[in-house]
mmCIF file of C-alpha atoms in Angstrom:
data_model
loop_
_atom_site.group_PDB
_atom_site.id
_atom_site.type_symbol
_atom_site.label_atom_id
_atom_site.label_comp_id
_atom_site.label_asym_id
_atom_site.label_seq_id
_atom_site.Cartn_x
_atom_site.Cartn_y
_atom_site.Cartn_z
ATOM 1 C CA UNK Z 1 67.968 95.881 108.145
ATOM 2 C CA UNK Z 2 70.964 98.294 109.726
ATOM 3 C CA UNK Z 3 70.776 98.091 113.465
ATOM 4 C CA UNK Z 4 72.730 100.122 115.654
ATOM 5 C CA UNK Z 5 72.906 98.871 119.756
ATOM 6 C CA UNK Z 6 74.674 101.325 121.899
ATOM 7 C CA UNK Z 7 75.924 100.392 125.166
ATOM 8 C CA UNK Z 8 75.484 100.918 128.287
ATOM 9 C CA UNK Z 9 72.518 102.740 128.267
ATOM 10 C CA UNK Z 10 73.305 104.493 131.195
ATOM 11 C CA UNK Z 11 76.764 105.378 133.137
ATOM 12 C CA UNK Z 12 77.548 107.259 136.061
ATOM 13 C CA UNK Z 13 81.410 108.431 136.382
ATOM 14 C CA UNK Z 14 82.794 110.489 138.789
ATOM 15 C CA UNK Z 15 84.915 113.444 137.837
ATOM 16 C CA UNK Z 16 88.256 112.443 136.280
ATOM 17 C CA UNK Z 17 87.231 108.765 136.017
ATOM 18 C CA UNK Z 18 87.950 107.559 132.582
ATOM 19 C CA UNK Z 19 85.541 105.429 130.318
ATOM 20 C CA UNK Z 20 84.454 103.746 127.021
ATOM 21 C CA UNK Z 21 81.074 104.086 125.004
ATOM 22 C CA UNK Z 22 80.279 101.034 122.794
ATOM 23 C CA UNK Z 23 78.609 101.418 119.722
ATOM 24 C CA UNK Z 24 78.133 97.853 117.396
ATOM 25 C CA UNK Z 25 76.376 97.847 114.238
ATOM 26 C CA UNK Z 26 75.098 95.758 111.872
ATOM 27 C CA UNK Z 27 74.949 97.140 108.540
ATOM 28 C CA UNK Z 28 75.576 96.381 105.259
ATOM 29 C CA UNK Z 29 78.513 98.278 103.424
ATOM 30 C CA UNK Z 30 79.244 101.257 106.091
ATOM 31 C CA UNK Z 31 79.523 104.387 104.520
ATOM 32 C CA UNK Z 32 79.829 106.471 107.861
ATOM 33 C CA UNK Z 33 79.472 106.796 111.203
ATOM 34 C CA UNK Z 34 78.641 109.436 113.488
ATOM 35 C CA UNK Z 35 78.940 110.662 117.088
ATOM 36 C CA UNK Z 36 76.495 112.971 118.075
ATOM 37 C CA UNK Z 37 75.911 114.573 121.843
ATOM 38 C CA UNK Z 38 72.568 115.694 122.731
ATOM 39 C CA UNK Z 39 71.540 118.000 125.967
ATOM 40 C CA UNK Z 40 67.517 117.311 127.613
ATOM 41 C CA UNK Z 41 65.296 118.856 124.961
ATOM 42 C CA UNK Z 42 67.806 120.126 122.722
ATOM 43 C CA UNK Z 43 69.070 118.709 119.395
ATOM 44 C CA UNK Z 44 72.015 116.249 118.691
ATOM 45 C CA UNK Z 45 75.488 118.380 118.179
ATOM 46 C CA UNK Z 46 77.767 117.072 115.846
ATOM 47 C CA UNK Z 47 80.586 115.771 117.282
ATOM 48 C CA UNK Z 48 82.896 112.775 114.837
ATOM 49 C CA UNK Z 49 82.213 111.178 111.757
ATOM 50 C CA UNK Z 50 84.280 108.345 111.336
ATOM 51 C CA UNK Z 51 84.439 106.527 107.859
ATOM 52 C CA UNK Z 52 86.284 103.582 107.601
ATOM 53 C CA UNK Z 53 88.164 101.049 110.146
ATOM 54 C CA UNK Z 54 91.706 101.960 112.367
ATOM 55 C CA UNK Z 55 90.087 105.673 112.042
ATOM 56 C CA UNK Z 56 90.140 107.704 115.167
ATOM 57 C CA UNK Z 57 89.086 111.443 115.378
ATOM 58 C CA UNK Z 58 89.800 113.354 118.872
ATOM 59 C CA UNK Z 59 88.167 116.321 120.475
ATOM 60 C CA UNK Z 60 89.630 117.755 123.717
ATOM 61 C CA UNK Z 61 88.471 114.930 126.264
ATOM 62 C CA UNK Z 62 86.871 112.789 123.875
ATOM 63 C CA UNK Z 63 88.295 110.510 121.489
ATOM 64 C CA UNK Z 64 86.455 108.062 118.497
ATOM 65 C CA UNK Z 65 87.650 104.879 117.029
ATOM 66 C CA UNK Z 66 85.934 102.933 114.546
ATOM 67 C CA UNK Z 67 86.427 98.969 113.995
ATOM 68 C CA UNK Z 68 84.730 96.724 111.476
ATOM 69 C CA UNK Z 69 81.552 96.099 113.870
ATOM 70 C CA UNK Z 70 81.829 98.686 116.416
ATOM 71 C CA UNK Z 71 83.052 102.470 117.558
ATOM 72 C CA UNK Z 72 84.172 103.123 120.817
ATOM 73 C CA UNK Z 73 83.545 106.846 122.489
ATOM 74 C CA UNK Z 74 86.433 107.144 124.995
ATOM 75 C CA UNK Z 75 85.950 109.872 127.449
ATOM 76 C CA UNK Z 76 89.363 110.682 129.319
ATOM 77 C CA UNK Z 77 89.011 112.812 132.895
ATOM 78 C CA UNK Z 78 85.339 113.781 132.222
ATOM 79 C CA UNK Z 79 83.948 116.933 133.990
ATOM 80 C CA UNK Z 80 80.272 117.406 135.208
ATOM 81 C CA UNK Z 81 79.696 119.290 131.895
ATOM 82 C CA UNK Z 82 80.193 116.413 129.807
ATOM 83 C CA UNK Z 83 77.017 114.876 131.040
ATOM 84 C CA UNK Z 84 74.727 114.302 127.835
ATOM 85 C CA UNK Z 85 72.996 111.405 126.315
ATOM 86 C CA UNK Z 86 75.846 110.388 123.117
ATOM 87 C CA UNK Z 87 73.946 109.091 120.298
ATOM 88 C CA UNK Z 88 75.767 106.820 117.278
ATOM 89 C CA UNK Z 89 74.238 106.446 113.918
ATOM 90 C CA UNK Z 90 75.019 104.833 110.822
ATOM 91 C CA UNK Z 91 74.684 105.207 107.423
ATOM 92 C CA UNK Z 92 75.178 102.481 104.367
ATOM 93 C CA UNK Z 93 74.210 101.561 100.949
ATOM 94 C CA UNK Z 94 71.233 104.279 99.948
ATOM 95 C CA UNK Z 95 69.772 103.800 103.607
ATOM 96 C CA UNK Z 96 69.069 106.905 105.583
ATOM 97 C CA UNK Z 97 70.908 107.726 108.776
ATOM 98 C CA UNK Z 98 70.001 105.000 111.330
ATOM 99 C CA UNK Z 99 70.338 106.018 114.981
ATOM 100 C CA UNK Z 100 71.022 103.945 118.452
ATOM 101 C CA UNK Z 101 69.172 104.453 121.166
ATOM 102 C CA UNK Z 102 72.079 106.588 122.626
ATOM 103 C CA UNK Z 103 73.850 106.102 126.333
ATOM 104 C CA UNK Z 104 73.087 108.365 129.064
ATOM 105 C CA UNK Z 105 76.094 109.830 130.886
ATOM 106 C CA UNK Z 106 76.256 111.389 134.135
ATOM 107 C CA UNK Z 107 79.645 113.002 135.621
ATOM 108 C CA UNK Z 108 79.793 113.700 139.233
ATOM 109 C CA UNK Z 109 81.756 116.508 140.628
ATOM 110 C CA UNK H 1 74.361 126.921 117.476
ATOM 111 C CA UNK H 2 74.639 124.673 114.278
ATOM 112 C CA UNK H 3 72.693 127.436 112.089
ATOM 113 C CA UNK H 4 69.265 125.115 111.440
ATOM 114 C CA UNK H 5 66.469 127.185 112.463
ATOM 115 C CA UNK H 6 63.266 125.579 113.374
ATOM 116 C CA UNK H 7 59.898 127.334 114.620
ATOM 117 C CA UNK H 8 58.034 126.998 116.767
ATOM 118 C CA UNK H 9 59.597 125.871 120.146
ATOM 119 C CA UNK H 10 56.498 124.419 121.574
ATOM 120 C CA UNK H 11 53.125 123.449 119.950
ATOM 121 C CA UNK H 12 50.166 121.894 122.149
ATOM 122 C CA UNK H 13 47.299 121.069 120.570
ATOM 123 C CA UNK H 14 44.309 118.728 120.652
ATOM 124 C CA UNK H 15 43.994 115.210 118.513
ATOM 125 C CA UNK H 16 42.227 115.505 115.675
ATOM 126 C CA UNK H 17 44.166 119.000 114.799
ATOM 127 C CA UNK H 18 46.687 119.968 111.847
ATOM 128 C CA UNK H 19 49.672 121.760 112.660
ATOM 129 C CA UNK H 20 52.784 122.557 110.575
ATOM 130 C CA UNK H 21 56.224 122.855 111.682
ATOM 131 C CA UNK H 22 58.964 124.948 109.484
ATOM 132 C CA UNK H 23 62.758 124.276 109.368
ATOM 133 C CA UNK H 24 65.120 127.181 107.873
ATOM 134 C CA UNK H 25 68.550 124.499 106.763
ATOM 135 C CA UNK H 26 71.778 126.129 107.086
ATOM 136 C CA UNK H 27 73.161 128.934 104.558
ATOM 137 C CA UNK H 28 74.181 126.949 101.674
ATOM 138 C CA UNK H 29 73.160 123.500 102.753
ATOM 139 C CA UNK H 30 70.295 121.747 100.055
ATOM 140 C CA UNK H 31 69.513 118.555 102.004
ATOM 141 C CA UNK H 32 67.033 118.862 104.852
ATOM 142 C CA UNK H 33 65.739 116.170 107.039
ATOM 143 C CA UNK H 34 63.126 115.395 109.587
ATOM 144 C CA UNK H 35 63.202 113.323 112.356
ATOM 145 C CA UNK H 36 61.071 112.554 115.552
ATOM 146 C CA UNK H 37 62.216 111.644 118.689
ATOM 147 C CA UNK H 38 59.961 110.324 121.428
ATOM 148 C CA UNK H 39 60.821 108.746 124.601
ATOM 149 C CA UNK H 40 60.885 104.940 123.724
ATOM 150 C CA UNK H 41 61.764 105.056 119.760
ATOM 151 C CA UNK H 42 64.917 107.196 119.520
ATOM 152 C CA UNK H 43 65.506 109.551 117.140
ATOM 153 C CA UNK H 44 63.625 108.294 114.101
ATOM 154 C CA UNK H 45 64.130 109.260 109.954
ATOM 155 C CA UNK H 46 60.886 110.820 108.248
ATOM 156 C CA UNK H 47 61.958 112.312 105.150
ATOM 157 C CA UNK H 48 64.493 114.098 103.264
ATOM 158 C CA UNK H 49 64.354 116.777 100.851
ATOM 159 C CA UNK H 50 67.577 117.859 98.645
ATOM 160 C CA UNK H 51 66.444 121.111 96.408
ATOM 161 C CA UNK H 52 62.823 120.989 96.350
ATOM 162 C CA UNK H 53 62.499 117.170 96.046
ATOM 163 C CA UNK H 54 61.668 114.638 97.930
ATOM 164 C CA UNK H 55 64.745 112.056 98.285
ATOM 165 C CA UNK H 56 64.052 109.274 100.652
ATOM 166 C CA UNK H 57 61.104 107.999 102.739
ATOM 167 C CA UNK H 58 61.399 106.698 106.307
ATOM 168 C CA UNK H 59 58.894 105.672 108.830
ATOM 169 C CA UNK H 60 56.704 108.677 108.044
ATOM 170 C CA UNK H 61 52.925 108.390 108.453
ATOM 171 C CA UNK H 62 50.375 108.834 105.507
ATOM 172 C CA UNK H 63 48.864 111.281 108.231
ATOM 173 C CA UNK H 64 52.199 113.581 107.403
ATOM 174 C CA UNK H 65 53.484 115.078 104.702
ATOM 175 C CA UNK H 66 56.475 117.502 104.200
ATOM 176 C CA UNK H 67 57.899 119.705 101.600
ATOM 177 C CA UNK H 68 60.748 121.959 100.146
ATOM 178 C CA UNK H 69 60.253 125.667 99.080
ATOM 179 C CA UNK H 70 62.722 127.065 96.236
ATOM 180 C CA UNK H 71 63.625 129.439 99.456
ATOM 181 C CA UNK H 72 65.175 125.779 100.808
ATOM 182 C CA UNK H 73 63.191 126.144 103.765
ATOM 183 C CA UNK H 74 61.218 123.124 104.828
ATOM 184 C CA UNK H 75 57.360 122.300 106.428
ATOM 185 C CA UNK H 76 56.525 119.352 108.446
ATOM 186 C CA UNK H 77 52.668 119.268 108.411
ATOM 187 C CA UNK H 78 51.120 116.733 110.508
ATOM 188 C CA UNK H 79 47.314 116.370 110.537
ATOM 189 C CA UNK H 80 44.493 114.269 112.015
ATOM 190 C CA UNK H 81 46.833 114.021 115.437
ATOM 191 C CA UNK H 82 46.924 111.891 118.059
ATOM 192 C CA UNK H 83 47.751 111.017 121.314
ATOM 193 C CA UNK H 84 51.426 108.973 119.756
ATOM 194 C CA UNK H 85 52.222 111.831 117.711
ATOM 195 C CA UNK H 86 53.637 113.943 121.004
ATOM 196 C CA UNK H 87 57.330 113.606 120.655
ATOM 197 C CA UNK H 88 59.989 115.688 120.062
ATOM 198 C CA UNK H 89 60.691 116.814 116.307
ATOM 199 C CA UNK H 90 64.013 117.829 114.834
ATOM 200 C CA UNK H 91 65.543 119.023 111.372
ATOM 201 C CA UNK H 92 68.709 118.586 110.070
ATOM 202 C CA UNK H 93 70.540 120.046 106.983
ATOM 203 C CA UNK H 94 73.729 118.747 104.952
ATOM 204 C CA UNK H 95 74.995 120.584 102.297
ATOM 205 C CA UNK H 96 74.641 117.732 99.647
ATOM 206 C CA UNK H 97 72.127 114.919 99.553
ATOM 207 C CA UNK H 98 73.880 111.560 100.706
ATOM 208 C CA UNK H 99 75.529 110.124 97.302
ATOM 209 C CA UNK H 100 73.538 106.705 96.516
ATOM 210 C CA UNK H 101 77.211 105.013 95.288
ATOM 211 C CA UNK H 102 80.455 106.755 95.877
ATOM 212 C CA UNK H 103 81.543 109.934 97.361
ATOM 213 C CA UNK H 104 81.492 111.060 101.127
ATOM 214 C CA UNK H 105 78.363 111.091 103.378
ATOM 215 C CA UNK H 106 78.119 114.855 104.349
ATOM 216 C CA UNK H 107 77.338 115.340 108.226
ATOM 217 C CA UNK H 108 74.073 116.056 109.248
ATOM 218 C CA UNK H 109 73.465 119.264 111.348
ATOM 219 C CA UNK H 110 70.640 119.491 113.858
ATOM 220 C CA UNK H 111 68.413 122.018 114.578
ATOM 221 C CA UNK H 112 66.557 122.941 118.152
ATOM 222 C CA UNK H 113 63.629 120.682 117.744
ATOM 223 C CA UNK H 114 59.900 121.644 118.256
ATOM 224 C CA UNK H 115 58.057 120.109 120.966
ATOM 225 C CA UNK H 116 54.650 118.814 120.331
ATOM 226 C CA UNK H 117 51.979 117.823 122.518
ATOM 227 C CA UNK H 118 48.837 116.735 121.867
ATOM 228 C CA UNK H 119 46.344 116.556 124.550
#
């Protein structure tokens, strides 16, 4: 069964303090994964889809790489507004997209 | 704004009761999915639809059923409710169903969610 673990579950950064989000996976033939960001009560944005390892995909502060067991969010100089919950989910064989719990960030000004 | 529509917002309701939640997919896209999201389970896979048919099953409950119009628009009907069934509910759209072998894995885009509560 595809499991996705994301890690931590929760940081705190202040302003301008760099950091990593881990996502590992355990999956059988990965055929994509994805980055999404999701706001309290709203639904997940698309944000990276990343398909096979050494990929990386950047968007202004954030950044995606993708290894053969894990992805790695990398948020340079956050600002408050990049406080969201960042969800990672999978997708292999004829599975349906399988989701991590997500990591709660919180950026303070 | 990622172009999936879904109605309504908010729903509260009483166990026992049927309700039925609709999901417009973005212009052009023929794959819609549902998921639910509640506090301890994450965002979860029901069902997917690609042009009227169902394609793939998740975790959905006999007490729920979906379906595709030829409009592409989706419902989510979920009857016989209960207290568990209070969670969050999204739908998502891609413009192709996910290839089985082969090909790329189109991105799924999200729509608002409807909250439900049962009381």
């Amino acid at each position: 069964e595809d499991q996705v673990t994301q890690s931590p579950e929760a940081l705190r950064l202040q302003e301008g303090e760099s950091s990593s989000l881990n996502c590992s996976y355990t999956v059988s033939g990965l055929r994509g994964l994805f980055w999404y960001r999701q706001d309290p009560g709203k639904g997940p944005e698309f944000l990276f889809t990343l398909y096979s390892a050494g990929e990386e995909k950047e968007k202004e502060r954030l950044k995606a790489t993708l290894t053969k067991k894990e992805s790695f969010l990398h948020i340079t100089a956050p600002k408050p507004e990049d406080s969201a919950t960042y969800l990672c989910a999978v997708i292999s064989g004829n599975t349906p997209l399988v989701f991590g719990k997500g990591t709660r960030l919180s950026v303070i000004a | 704004d990622s172009g999936v529509t879904q109605t309504p917002k908010h729903l509260i309701t009483a166990t026992g009761q049927r309700v039925t939640l609709r999901c417009s997919p973005r212009s052009g896209d023929l794959s819609v999915y549902w998921y639910q999201q509640s506090l301890d389970q994450g965002l979860q896979f029901l069902i997917q639809y690609y042009n009227g048919e169902e394609r793939a099953k998740g975790n959905i409950l006999e007490r729920f059923s979906a379906q595709q119009f030829p409009d592409l628009h989706s419902e989510l009907n979920l009857s016989s409710l209960e207290l568990g069934d209070s969670a969050l509910y999204f739908c998502a759209s891609s413009p192709h169903r996910l290839l089985l072998a082969g090909g790329s894995t189109d991105t799924q885009y999200f729509g608002p969610g409807t909250r439900l509560t049962v009381l």
